Tab-separated table of C-alpha atoms in Angstrom:
chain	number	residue	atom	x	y	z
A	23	UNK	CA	147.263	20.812	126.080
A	24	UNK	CA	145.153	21.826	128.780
A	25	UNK	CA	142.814	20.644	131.470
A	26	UNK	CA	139.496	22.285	132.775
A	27	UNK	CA	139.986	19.492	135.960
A	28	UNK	CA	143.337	19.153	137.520
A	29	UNK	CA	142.289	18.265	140.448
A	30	UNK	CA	143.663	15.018	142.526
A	31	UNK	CA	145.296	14.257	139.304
A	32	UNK	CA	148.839	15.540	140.335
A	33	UNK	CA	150.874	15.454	143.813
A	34	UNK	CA	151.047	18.936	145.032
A	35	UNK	CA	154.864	18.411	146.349
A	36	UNK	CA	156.464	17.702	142.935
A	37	UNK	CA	154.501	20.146	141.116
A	38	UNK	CA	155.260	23.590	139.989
A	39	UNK	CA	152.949	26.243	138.502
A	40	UNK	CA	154.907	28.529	136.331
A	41	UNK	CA	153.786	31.555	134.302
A	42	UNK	CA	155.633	31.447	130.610
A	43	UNK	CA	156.133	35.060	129.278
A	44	UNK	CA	158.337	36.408	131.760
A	45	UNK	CA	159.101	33.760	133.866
A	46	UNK	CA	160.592	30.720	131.371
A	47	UNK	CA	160.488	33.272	128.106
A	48	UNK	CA	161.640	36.573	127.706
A	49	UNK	CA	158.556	38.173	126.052
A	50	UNK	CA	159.988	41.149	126.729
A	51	UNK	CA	162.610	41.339	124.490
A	52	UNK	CA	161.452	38.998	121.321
A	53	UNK	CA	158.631	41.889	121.326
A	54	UNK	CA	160.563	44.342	121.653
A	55	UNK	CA	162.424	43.141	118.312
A	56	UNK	CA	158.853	42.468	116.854
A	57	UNK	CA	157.479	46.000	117.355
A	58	UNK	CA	160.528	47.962	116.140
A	59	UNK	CA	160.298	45.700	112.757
A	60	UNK	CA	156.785	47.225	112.684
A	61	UNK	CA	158.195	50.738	112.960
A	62	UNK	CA	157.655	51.228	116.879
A	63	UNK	CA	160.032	52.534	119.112
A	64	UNK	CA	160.066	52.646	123.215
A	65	UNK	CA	159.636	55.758	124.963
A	66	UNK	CA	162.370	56.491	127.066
A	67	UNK	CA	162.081	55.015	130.601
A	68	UNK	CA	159.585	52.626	129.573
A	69	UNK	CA	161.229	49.698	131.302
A	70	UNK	CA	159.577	50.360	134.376
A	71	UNK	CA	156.150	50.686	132.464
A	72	UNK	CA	153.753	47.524	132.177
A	73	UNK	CA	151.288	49.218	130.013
A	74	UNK	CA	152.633	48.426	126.434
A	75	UNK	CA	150.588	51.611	125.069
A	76	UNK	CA	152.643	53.694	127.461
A	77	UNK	CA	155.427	52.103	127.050
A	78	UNK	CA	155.168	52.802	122.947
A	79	UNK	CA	153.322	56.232	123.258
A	80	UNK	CA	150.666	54.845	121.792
A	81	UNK	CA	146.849	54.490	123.247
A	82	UNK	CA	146.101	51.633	125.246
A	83	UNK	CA	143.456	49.761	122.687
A	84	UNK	CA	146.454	49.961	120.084
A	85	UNK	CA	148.900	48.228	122.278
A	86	UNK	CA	146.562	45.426	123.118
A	87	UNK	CA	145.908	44.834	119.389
A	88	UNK	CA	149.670	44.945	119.547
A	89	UNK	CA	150.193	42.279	122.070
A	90	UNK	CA	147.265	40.097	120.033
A	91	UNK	CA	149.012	40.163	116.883
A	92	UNK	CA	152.124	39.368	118.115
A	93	UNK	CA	150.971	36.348	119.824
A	94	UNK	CA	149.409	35.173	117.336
A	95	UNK	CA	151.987	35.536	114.839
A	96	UNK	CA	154.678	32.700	113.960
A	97	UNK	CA	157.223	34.933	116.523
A	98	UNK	CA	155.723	33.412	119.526
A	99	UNK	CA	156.806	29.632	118.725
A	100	UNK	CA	160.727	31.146	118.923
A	101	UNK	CA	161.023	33.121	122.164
A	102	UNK	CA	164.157	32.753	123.846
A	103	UNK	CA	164.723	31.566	127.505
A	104	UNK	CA	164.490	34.131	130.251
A	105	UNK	CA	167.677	34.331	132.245
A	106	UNK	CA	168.982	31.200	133.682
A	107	UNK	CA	165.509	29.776	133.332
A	108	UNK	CA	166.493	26.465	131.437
A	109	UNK	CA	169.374	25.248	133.461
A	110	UNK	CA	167.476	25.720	137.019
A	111	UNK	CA	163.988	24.268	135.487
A	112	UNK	CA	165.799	21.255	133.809
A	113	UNK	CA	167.527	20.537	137.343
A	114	UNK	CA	164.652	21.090	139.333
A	115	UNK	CA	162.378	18.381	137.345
A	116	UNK	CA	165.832	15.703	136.717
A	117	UNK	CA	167.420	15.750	139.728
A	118	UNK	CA	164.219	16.610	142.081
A	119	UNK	CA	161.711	15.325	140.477
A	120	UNK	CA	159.300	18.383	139.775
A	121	UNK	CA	156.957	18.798	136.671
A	122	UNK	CA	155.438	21.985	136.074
A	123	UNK	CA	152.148	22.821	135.068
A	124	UNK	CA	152.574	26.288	132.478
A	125	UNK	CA	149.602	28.240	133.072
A	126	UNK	CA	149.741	31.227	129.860
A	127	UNK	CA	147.536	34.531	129.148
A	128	UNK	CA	148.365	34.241	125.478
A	129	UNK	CA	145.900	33.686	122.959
A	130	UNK	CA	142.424	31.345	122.906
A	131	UNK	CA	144.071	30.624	118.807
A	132	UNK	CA	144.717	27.030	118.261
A	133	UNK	CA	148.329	27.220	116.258
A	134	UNK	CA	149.454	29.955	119.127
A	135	UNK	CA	148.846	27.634	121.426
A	136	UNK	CA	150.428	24.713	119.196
A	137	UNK	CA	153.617	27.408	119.028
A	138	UNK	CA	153.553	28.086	122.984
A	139	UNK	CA	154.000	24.334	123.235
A	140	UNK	CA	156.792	23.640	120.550
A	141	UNK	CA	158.759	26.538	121.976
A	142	UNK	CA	158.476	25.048	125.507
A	143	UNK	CA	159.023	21.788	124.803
A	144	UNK	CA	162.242	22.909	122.550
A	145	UNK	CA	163.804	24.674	125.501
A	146	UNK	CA	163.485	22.476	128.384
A	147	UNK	CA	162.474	19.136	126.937
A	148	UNK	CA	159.725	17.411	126.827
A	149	UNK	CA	158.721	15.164	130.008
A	150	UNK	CA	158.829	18.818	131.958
A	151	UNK	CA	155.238	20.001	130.889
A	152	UNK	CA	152.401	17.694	132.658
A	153	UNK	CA	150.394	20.708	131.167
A	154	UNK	CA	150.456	23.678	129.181
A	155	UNK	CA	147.200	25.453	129.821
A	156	UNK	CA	146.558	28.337	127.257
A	157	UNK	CA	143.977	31.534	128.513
A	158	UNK	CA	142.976	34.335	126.165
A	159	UNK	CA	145.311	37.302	125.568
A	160	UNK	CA	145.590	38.904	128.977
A	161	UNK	CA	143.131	36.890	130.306
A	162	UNK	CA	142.907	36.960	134.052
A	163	UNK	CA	144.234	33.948	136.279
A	164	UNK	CA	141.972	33.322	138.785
A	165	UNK	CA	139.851	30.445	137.200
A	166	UNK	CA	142.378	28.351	136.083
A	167	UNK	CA	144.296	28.573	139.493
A	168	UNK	CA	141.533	28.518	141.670
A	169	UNK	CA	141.740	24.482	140.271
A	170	UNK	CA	144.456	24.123	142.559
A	171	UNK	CA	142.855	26.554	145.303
A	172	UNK	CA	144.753	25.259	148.435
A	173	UNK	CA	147.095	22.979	147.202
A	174	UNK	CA	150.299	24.510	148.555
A	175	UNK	CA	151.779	24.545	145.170
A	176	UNK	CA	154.415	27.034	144.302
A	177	UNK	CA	153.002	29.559	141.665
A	178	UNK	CA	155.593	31.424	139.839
A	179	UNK	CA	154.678	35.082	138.366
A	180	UNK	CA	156.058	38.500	137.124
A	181	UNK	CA	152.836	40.260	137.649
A	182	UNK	CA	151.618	41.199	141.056
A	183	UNK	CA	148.155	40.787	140.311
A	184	UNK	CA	148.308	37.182	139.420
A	185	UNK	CA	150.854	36.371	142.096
A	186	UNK	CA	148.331	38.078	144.592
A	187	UNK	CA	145.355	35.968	143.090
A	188	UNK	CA	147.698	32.761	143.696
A	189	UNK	CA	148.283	33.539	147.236
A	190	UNK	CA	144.917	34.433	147.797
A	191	UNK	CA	144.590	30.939	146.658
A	192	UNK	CA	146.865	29.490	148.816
A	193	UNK	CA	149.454	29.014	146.850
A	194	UNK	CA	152.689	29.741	147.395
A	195	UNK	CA	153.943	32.570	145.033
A	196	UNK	CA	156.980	33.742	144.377
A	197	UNK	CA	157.379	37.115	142.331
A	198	UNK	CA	159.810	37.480	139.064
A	199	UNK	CA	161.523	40.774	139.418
A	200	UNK	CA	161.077	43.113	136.137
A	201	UNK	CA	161.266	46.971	135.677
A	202	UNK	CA	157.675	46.831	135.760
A	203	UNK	CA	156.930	45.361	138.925
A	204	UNK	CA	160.287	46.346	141.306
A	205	UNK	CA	158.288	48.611	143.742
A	206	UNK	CA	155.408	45.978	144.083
A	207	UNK	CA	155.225	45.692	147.921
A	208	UNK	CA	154.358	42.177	149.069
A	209	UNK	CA	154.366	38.958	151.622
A	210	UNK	CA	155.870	36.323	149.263
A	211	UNK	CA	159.495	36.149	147.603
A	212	UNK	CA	160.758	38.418	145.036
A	213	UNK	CA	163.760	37.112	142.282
A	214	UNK	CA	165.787	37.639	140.049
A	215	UNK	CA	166.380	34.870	138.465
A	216	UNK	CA	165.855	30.987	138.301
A	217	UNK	CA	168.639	30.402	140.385
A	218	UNK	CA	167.060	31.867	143.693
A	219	UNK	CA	163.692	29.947	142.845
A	220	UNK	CA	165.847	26.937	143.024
A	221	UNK	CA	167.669	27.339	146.290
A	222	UNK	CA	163.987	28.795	147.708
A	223	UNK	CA	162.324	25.759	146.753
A	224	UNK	CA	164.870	22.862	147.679
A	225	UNK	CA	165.921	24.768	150.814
């Protein structure tokens, strides 16, 4: 699934490095479902809150044990599609050409990673993945971007930090708007949905 080398092994204008949870999948809301099955409820106003223990009332050690389990868990392999995410991806790679490279803070586990793949592959077919590129559970993205370090490749996000670390890169983000992240102040595009990624990056 992955590849510690990318390097001169993919043309920089018909590639696309995306971010999964988020960005293609709504995360969001299949957890959501997840943790109130488990007996936890959101606090209100917690949809502008990125820190899950916050966002729960519970501390933050618990909610990244949270996060863990639910990654890990057979959930993961059926997340639905975020927004208009399958129709402007599909059209992007059929009609322009584009493959995508899926780089993932999920889980280092073997079957998550097996499930991260069969979910992808289910939604938006299976010659649109060059690469599905798995990191540990909030891992951060630097490393596996800095493989592409001045490439000029668009890098899709929905958290600042890595969005910052891709520009910093030289990359070209572009920011996927959330509760979480709609006062983030910054130099590249912010979205709210697939269908402005797609008119930003065939204009």
């Amino acid at each position: 699934m992955s590849s510690k080398n990318p390097k001169n092994q993919y043309n920089p204008h018909k590639l696309i490095l995306v971010d999964a949870d988020g960005v293609l999948l709504n995360w969001e809301y299949a957890f959501a479902i997840w943790m109130e099955q488990h007996g936890h409820e959101k606090q209100p106003g917690s949809e502008f809150v990125y820190d899950i223990g916050e966002r729960y009332g519970i501390s933050r050690d618990q909610g990244r044990r949270l996060i863990k389990l639910f990654n890990e868990s057979a959930a993961i392999g059926f997340l639905p599609p975020l927004r208009d995410a399958m129709y402007y991806v599909k059209r992007l790679h059929e009609e322009h050409g584009y493959v995508f490279h899926c780089i993932t803070s999920l889980s280092l586990d073997v079957n998550a990673g097996r499930l991260r793949e069969m979910n992808l592959r289910k939604l938006f077919g299976d010659t649109v993945f060059e690469k599905i590129i798995c990191l540990d559970t909030g891992a951060d993205k630097h490393d596996a971007l800095s493989q592409y370090q001045d490439s000029g490749c668009w890098w899709i996000e929905d958290k600042p930090e890595n969005a910052d670390v891709g520009l910093a890169l030289g990359l070209r983000s572009i920011l996927v708007e959330h509760g979480h992240n709609m006062n983030h102040e910054c130099p590249y595009p912010v979205v709210k949905n697939w269908r402005e990624i797609y008119a930003i990056i065939t204009s």
